[in-house]
Coordinates of C-alpha atoms and ligand atoms in Angstrom, one line a residue:
X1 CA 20.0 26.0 -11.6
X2 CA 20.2 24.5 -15.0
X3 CA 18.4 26.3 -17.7
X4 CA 17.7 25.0 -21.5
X5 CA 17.3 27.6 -24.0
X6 CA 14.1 28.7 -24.6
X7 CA 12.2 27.3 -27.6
X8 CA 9.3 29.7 -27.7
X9 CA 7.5 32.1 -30.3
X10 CA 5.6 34.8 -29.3
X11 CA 3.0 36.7 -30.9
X12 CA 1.2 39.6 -28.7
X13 CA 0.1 37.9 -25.4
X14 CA 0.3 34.4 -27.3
X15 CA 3.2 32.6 -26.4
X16 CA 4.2 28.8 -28.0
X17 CA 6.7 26.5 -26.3
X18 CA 7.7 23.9 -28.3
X19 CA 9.2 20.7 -26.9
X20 CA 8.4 21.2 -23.9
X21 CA 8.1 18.3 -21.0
X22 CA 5.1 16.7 -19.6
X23 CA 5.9 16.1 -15.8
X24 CA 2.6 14.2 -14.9
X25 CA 3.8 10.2 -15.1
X26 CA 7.3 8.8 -15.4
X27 CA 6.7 8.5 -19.5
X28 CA 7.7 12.5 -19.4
X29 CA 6.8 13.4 -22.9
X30 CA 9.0 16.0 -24.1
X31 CA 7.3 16.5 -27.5
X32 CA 4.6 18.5 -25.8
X33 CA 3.5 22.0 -27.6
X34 CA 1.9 24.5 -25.0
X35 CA 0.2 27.2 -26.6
X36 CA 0.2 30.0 -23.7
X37 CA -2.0 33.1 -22.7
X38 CA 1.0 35.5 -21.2
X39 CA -1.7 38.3 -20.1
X40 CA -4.2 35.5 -19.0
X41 CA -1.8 33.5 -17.3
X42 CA -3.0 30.1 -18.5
X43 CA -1.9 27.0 -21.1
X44 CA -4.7 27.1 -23.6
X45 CA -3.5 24.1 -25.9
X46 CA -1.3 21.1 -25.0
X47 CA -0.8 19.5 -27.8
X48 CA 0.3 15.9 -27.9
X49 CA -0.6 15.7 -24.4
X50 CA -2.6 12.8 -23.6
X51 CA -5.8 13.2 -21.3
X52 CA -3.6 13.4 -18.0
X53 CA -1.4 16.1 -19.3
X54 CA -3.8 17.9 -20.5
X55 CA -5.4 17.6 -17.2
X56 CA -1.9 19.2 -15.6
X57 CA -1.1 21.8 -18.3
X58 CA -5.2 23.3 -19.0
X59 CA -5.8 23.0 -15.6
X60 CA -2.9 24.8 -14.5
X61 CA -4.0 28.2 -12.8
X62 CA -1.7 29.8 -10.0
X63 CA -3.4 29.8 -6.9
X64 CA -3.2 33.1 -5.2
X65 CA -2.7 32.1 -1.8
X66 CA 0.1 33.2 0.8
X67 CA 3.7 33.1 0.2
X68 CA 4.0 30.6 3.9
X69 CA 1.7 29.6 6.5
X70 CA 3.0 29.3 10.1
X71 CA 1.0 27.2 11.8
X72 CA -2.3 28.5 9.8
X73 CA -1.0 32.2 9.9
X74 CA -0.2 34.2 7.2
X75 CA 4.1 34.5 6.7
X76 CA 6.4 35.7 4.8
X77 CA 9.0 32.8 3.1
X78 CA 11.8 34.5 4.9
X79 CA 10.1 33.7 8.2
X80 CA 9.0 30.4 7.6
X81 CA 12.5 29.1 6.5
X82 CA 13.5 30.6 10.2
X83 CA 10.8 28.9 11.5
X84 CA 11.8 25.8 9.6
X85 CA 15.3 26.0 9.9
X86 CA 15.0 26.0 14.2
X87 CA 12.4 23.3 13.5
X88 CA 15.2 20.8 11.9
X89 CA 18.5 22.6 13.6
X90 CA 16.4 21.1 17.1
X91 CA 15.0 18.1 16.0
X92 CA 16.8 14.8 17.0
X93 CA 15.3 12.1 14.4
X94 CA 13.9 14.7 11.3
X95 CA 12.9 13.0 7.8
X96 CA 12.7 14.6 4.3
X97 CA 10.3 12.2 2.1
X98 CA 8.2 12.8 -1.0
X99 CA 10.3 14.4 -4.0
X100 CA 9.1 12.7 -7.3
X101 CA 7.3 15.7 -8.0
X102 CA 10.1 18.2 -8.2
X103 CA 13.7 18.5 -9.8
X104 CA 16.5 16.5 -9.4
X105 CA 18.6 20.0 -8.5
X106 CA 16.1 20.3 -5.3
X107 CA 16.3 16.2 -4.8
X108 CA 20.4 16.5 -4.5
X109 CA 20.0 19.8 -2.4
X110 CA 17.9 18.0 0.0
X111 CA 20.0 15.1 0.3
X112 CA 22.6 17.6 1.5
X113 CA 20.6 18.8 3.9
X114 CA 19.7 15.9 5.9
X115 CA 22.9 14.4 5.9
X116 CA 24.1 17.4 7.4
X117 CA 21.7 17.3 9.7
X118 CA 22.1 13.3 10.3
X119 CA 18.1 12.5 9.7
X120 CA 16.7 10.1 7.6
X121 CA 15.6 10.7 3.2
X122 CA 13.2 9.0 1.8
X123 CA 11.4 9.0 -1.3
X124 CA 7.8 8.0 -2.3
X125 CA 9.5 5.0 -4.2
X126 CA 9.7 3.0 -0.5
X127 CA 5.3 3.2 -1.5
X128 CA 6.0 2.0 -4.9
X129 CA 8.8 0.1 -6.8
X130 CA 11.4 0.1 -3.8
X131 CA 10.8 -3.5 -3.9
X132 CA 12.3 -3.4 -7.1
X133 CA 15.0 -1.0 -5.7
X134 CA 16.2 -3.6 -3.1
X135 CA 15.7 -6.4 -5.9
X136 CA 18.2 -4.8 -8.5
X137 CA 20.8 -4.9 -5.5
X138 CA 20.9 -8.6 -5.6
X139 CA 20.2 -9.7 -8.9
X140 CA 20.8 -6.5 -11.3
X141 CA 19.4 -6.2 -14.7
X142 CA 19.3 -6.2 -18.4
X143 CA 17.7 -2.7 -19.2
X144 CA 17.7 -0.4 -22.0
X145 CA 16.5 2.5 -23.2
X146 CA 12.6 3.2 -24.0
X147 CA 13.9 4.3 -27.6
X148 CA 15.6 1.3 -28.0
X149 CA 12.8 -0.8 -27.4
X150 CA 10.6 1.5 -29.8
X151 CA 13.2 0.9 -32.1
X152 CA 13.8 -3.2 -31.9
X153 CA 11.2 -5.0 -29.5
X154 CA 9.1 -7.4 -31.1
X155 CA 8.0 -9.1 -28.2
X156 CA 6.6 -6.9 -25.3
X157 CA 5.3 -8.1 -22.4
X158 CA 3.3 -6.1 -19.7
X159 CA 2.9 -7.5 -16.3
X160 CA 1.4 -6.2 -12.9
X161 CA 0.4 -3.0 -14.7
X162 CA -2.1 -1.0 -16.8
X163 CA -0.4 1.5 -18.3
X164 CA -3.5 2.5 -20.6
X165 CA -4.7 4.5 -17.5
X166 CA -1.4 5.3 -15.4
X167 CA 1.1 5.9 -18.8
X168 CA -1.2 6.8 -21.6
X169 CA 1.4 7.2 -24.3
X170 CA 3.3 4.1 -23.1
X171 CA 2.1 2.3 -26.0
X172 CA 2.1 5.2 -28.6
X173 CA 5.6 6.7 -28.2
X174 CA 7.5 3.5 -26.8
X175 CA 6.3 -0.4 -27.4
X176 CA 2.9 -1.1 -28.9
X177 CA 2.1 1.6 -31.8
X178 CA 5.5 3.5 -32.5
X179 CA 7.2 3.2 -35.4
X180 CA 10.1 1.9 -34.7
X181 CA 13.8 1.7 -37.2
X182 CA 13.4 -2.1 -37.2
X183 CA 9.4 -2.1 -36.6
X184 CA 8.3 0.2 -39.3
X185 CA 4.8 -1.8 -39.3
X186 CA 4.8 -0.9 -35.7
X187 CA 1.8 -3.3 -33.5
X188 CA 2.3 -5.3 -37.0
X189 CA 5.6 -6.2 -36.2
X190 CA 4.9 -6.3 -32.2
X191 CA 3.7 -9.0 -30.5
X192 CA 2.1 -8.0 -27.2
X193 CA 1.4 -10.0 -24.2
X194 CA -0.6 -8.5 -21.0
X195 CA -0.1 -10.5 -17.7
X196 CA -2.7 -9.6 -15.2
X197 CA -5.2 -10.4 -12.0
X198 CA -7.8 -9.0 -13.8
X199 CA -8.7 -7.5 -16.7
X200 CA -7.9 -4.0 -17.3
X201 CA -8.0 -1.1 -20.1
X202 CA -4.6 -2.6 -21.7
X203 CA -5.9 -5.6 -22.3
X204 CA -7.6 -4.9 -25.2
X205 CA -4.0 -4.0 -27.1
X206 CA -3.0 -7.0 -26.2
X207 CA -2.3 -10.2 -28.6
X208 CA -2.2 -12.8 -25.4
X209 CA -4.0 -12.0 -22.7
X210 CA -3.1 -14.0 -18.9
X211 CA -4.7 -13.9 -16.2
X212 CA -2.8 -15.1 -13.3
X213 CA -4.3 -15.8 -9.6
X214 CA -4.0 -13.0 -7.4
X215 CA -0.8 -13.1 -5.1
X216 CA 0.5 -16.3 -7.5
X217 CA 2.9 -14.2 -9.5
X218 CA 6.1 -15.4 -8.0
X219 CA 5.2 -18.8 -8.6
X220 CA 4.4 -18.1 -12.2
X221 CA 7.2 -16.4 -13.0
X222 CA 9.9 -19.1 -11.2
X223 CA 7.8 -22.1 -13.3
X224 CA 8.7 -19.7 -16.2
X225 CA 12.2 -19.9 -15.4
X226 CA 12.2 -23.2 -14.8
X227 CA 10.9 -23.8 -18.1
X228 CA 13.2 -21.1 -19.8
X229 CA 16.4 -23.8 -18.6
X230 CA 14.7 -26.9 -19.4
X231 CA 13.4 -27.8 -15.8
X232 CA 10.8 -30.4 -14.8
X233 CA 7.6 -28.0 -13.4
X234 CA 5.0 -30.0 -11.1
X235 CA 2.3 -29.7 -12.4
X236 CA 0.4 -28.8 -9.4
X237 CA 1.5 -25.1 -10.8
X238 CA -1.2 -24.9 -13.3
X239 CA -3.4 -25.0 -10.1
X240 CA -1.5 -22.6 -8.1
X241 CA -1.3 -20.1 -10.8
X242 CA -4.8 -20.3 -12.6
X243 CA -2.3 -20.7 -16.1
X244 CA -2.1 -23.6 -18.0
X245 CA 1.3 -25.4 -18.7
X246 CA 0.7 -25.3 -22.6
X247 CA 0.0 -21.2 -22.2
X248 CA 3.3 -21.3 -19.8
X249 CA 5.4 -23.4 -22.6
X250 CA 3.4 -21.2 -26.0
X251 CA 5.4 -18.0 -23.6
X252 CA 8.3 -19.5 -23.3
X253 CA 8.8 -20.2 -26.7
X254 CA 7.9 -16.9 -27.9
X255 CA 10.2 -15.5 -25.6
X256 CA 13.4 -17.7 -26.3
X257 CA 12.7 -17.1 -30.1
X258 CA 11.6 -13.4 -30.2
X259 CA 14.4 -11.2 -31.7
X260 CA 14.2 -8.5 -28.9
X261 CA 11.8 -9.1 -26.0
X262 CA 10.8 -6.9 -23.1
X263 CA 9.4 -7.5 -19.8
X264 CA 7.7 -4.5 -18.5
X265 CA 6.2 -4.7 -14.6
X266 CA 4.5 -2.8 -12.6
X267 CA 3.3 -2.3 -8.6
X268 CA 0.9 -5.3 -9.7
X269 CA 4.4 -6.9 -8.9
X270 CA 6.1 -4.8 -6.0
X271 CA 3.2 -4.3 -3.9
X272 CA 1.3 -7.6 -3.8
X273 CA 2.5 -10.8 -1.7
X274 CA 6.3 -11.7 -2.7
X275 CA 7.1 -7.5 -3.5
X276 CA 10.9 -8.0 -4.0
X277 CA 11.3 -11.4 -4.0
X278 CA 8.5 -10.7 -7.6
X279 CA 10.9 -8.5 -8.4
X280 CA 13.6 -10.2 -8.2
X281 CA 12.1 -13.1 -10.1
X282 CA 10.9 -10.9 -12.9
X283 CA 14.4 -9.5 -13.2
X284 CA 16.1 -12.8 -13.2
X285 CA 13.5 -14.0 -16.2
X286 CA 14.8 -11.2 -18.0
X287 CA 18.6 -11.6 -17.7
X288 CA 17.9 -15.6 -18.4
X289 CA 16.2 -15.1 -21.4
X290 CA 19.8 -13.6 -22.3
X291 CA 21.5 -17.3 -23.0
X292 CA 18.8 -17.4 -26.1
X293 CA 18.4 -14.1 -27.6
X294 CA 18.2 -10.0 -26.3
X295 CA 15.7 -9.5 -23.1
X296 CA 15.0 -6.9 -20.7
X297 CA 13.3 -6.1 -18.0
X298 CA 12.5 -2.9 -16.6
X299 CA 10.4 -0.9 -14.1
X300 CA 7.4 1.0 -15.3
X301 CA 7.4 4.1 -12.8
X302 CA 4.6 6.6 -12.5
X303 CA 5.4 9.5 -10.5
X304 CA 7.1 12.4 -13.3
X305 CA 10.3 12.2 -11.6
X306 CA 10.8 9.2 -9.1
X307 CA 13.5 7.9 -10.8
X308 CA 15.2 11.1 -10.7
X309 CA 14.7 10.9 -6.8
X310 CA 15.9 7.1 -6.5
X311 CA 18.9 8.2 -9.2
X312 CA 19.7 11.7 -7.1
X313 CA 19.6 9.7 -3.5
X314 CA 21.7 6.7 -5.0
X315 CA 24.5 8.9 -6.6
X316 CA 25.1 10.9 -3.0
X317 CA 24.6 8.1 -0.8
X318 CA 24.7 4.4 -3.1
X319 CA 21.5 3.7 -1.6
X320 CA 17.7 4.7 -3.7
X321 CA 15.6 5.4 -0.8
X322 CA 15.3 5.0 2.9
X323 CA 18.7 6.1 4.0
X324 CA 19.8 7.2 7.5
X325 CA 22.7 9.6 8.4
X326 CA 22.7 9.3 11.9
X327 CA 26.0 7.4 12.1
X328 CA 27.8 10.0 10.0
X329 CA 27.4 8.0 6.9
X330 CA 24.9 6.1 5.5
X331 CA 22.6 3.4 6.2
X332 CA 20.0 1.6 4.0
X333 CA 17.0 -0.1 5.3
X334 CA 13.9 -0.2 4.0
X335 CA 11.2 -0.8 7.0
X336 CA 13.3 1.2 9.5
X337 CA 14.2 4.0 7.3
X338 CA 11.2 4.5 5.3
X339 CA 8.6 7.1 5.7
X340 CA 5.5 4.8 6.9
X341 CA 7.4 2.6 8.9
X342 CA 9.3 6.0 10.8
X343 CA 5.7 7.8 11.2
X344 CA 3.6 4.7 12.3
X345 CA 5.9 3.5 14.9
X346 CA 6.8 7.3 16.1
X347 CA 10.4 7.3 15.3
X348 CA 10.2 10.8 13.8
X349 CA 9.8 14.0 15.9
X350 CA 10.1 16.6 12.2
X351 CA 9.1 16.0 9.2
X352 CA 9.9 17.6 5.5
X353 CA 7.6 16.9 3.0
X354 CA 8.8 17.9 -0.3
X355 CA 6.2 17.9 -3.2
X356 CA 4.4 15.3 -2.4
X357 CA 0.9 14.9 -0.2
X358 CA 1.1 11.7 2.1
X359 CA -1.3 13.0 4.7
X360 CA -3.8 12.0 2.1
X361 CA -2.4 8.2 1.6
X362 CA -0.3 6.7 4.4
X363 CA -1.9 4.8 6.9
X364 CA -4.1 6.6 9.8
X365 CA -1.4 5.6 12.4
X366 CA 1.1 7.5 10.2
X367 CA -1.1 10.6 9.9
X368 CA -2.0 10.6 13.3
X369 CA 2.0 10.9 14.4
X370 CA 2.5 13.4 11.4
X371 CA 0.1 15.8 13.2
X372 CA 1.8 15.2 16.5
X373 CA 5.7 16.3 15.3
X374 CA 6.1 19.5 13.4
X375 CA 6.0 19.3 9.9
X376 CA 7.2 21.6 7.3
X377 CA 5.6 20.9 3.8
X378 CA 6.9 22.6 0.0
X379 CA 4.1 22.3 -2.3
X380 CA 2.3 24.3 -4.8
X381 CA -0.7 23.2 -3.9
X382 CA -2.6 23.2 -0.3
X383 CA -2.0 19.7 0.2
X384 CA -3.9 17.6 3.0
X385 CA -0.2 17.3 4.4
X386 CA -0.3 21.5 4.3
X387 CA -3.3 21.6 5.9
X388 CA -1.6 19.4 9.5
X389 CA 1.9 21.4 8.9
X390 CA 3.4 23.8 11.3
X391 CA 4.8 25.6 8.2
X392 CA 3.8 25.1 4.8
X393 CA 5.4 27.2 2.2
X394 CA 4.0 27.6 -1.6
X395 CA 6.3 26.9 -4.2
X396 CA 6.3 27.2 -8.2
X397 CA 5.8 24.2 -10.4
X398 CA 8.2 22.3 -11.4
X399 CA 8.1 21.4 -15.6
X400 CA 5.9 24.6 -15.2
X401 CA 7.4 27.7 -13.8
X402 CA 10.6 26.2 -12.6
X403 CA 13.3 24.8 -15.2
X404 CA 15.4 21.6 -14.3
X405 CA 16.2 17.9 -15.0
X406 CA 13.9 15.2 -14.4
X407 CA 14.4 11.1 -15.2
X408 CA 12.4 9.3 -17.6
X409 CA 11.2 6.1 -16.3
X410 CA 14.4 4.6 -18.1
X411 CA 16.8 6.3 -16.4
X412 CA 17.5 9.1 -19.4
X413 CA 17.6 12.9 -18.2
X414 CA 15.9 15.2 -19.8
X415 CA 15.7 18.6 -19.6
X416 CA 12.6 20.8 -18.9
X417 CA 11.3 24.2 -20.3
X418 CA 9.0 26.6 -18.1
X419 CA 6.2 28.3 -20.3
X420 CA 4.8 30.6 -17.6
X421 CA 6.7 32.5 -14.8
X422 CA 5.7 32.1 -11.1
X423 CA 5.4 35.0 -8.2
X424 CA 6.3 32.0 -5.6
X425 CA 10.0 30.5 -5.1
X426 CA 11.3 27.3 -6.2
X427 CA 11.2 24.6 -4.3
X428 CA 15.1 24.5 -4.9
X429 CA 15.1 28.1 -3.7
X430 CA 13.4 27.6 0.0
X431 CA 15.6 24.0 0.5
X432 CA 18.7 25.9 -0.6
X433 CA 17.7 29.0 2.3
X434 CA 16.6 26.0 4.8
X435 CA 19.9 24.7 4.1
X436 CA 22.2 27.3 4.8
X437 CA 20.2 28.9 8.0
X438 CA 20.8 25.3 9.8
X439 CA 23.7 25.4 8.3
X440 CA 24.1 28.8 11.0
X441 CA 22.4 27.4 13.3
X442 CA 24.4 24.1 13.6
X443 CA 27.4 25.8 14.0
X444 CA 26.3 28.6 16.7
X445 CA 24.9 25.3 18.7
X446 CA 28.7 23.4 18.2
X447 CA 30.6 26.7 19.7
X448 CA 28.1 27.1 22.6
X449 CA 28.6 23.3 23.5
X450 CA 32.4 23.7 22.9
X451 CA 32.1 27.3 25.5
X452 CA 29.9 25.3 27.7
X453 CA 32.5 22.1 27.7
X454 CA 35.1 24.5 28.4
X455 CA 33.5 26.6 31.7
X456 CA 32.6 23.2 33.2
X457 CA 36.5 22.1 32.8
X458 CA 37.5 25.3 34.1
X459 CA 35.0 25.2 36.6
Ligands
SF4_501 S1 1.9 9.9 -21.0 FE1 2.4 10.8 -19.1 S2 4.1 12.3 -19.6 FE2 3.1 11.7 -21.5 S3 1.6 13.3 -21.9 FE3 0.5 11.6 -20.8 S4 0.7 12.1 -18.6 FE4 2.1 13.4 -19.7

């Protein structure tokens, strides 16, 4: 496991952490200072935190509640990975899914584990931007990072989105109010553009505000692209779209002549009528612009480390999410490989659920088949998913307790620092035991088939 050296100052039971990382949305703040209470146990100040991080680090408190819970009994971890291990070493169709709340060390172990095991990995992207994920496959992207946009963006566009409530210090630290090398006036030298179905809490930072009909954002963003190369539009868009053709042609403009424009979208985009084909669309914009001057386009992703799960699972297998092993190698396909789909149609007879709580947000014919099949949940908390498992282990917090990598929204790694230590294990720590008891059991099932082959020859 990775550790960073410790940046902390202690005086009697007060410890301070600087720089330490704020796991709560994908902005991951690493400028976060965590004034600690050793004897007490508890984060008394977070400073820089916004209001959700604050919410995560003054809240934290660990719970004291049982090491593992076998089917609602009190266990010990060591007999819960056994009880998990036979679990997966007899299931014929198991899933991992979840694992944007938890390191990308325990993301790449789990990966391991299910393609030894030939089940199925999916993240809770396939819920989020795995529209995008499939859309980046076909059309790819102009990106960059989130400090080079603080640093050059003068145009910044925000569609499908409202970071104000779901990235608070979007605005402060990356594209709206940071001061940037060529934006020292920062919002003075910004201009900001909010493209919406309705109107949120970040649209009062915004210069233009558009409201576009709900469900019409494909077609507004291919009239943009027409418009980008010069193409006749039919009119009949303005209707369509709710957005008249001089507010489509003022955006264009703006965006062919900005110095450094950004297109920043959200699930307003992947999880509304069109989902990857929006995606898709929104990408292509953003590589067009290109011909004229420097555009990107990028995801804004809210889980602390989802892209950390889609990077992990697309480094080990080229795929983000929603990847089967059961070939021996693997297979992509979002709707037959992804979580919802698996549960709803009763595909899966085991479930993993790493750090994440979808008893409490996937449909009710999902639940109702994840309380049929064993499941076997890591969490520190006592999930509504813990509640229907057959084991459910408690596990340190990540960013917290437990030290590791995690991706920023923008693909860049960054390290995390613990501030308090943790009586439970890692969630790295159980995978890692899970794995290598299957690992056992695998092998003591291959020899008895092998013994078993052989009797019947002889026989
Ligand atoms: S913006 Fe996100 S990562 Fe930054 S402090 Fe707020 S919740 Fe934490």
């Amino acid at each position: 496991m990775m550790r960073v050296a410790e940046k902390a100052k202690s005086e009697g039971n007060i410890k301070i952490v600087e720089d330490a990382t704020c796991t709560f949305c994908g902005c991951l703040c690493d400028d976060m200072v965590l004034t600690v209470d050793v004897d007490a146990k508890k984060i008394t100040k977070a400073k820089n935190a916004c209001v959700l991080g604050k919410a995560l680090f003054l809240n934290y408190e660990e719970e004291d509640r049982p090491f593992a819970l076998i089917g609602g009994k009190e266990a010990t971890t060591a007999e819960a990975v056994e009880e998990a291990a036979q679990i997966l070493a007899n299931a014929r169709f198991p899933i991992i899914y979840g694992m944007s709340d938890t390191t990308c060390e325990t993301q790449r172990k789990a990966v391991g584990l299910m393609d030894m095991l030939g089940g199925t990995i999916d993240s809770t992207t396939s819920v989020c931007h795995g529209p995008t994920g499939m859309a980046l496959q076909g059309v790819g992207e102009s990106t960059a990072t989130l400090g080079e946009i603080k640093n050059r963006a003068d145009l910044v566009i925000y569609w499908g989105g409202n970071p104000a409530e779901s990235l608070p210090r979007h605005f402060a630290r990356y594209a709206v109010t940071a001061k940037g090398m060529y934006t020292p006036n920062r919002k003075k030298d910004r201009t900001i553009v909010n493209i919406d179905v309705r109107h949120t809490k970040s649209v009062p930072v915004a210069d233009i505000f558009i409201q576009v009909k709900p469900g019409a954002d494909f077609e507004l963003l291919w009239a943009l692209r027409a418009l980008v190369k010069n193409r006749h539009v039919d009119p009949n868009i303005e209707k369509k779209t709710g957005v008249s053709m001089k507010t489509m042609k003022d955006l264009v403009e703006r965006m062919k002549n900005c110095r450094y424009g950004v297109l920043f979208f959200g699930m307003g985009l992947t999880m509304t009528r069109g989902r990857h084909f929006n995606s898709a669309a929104i990408l292509s914009l953003g590589s067009d612009l290109n011909e004229y001057t420097h555009f990107i386009a990028t995801p804004m992703r809210g889980h602390g480390n989802v892209t950390g799960a889609d990077t992990v699972v697309a480094w080990q297998t080229g795929y983000p999410f929603g990847v089967n092993f059961s070939r021996g190698y693997p297979k992509f396909n979002p709707g037959e490989f992804t979580a919802t789909d698996m549960f709803v149609r009763g595909d899966a007879d085991a479930g993993l659920i790493l750090a994440s709580d979808p008893g409490s947000n996937f449909t009710q014919a999902a639940v109702d088949h994840m309380k049929k099949i064993p499941m076997i949940v890591l969490d520190p908390k006592y999930t509504h998913t813990a509640k229907l498992a057959r084991v459910a282990f408690t596990t340190a917090h990540y960013g917290i307790n437990v030290p590791g990598t995690a991706y920023r929204s923008d693909g860049v790694p960054i390290e995390l620092r613990t501030c308090l230590d943790s009586k439970y294990p890692s969630d790295e720590e159980v995978i890692t035991a899970i794995y290598r008891r299957v690992e056992q059991l695998l092998i003591a099932k291959k020899r008895s088939k092998g013994a078993n082959n052989k009797r019947q020859k002889a026989a």
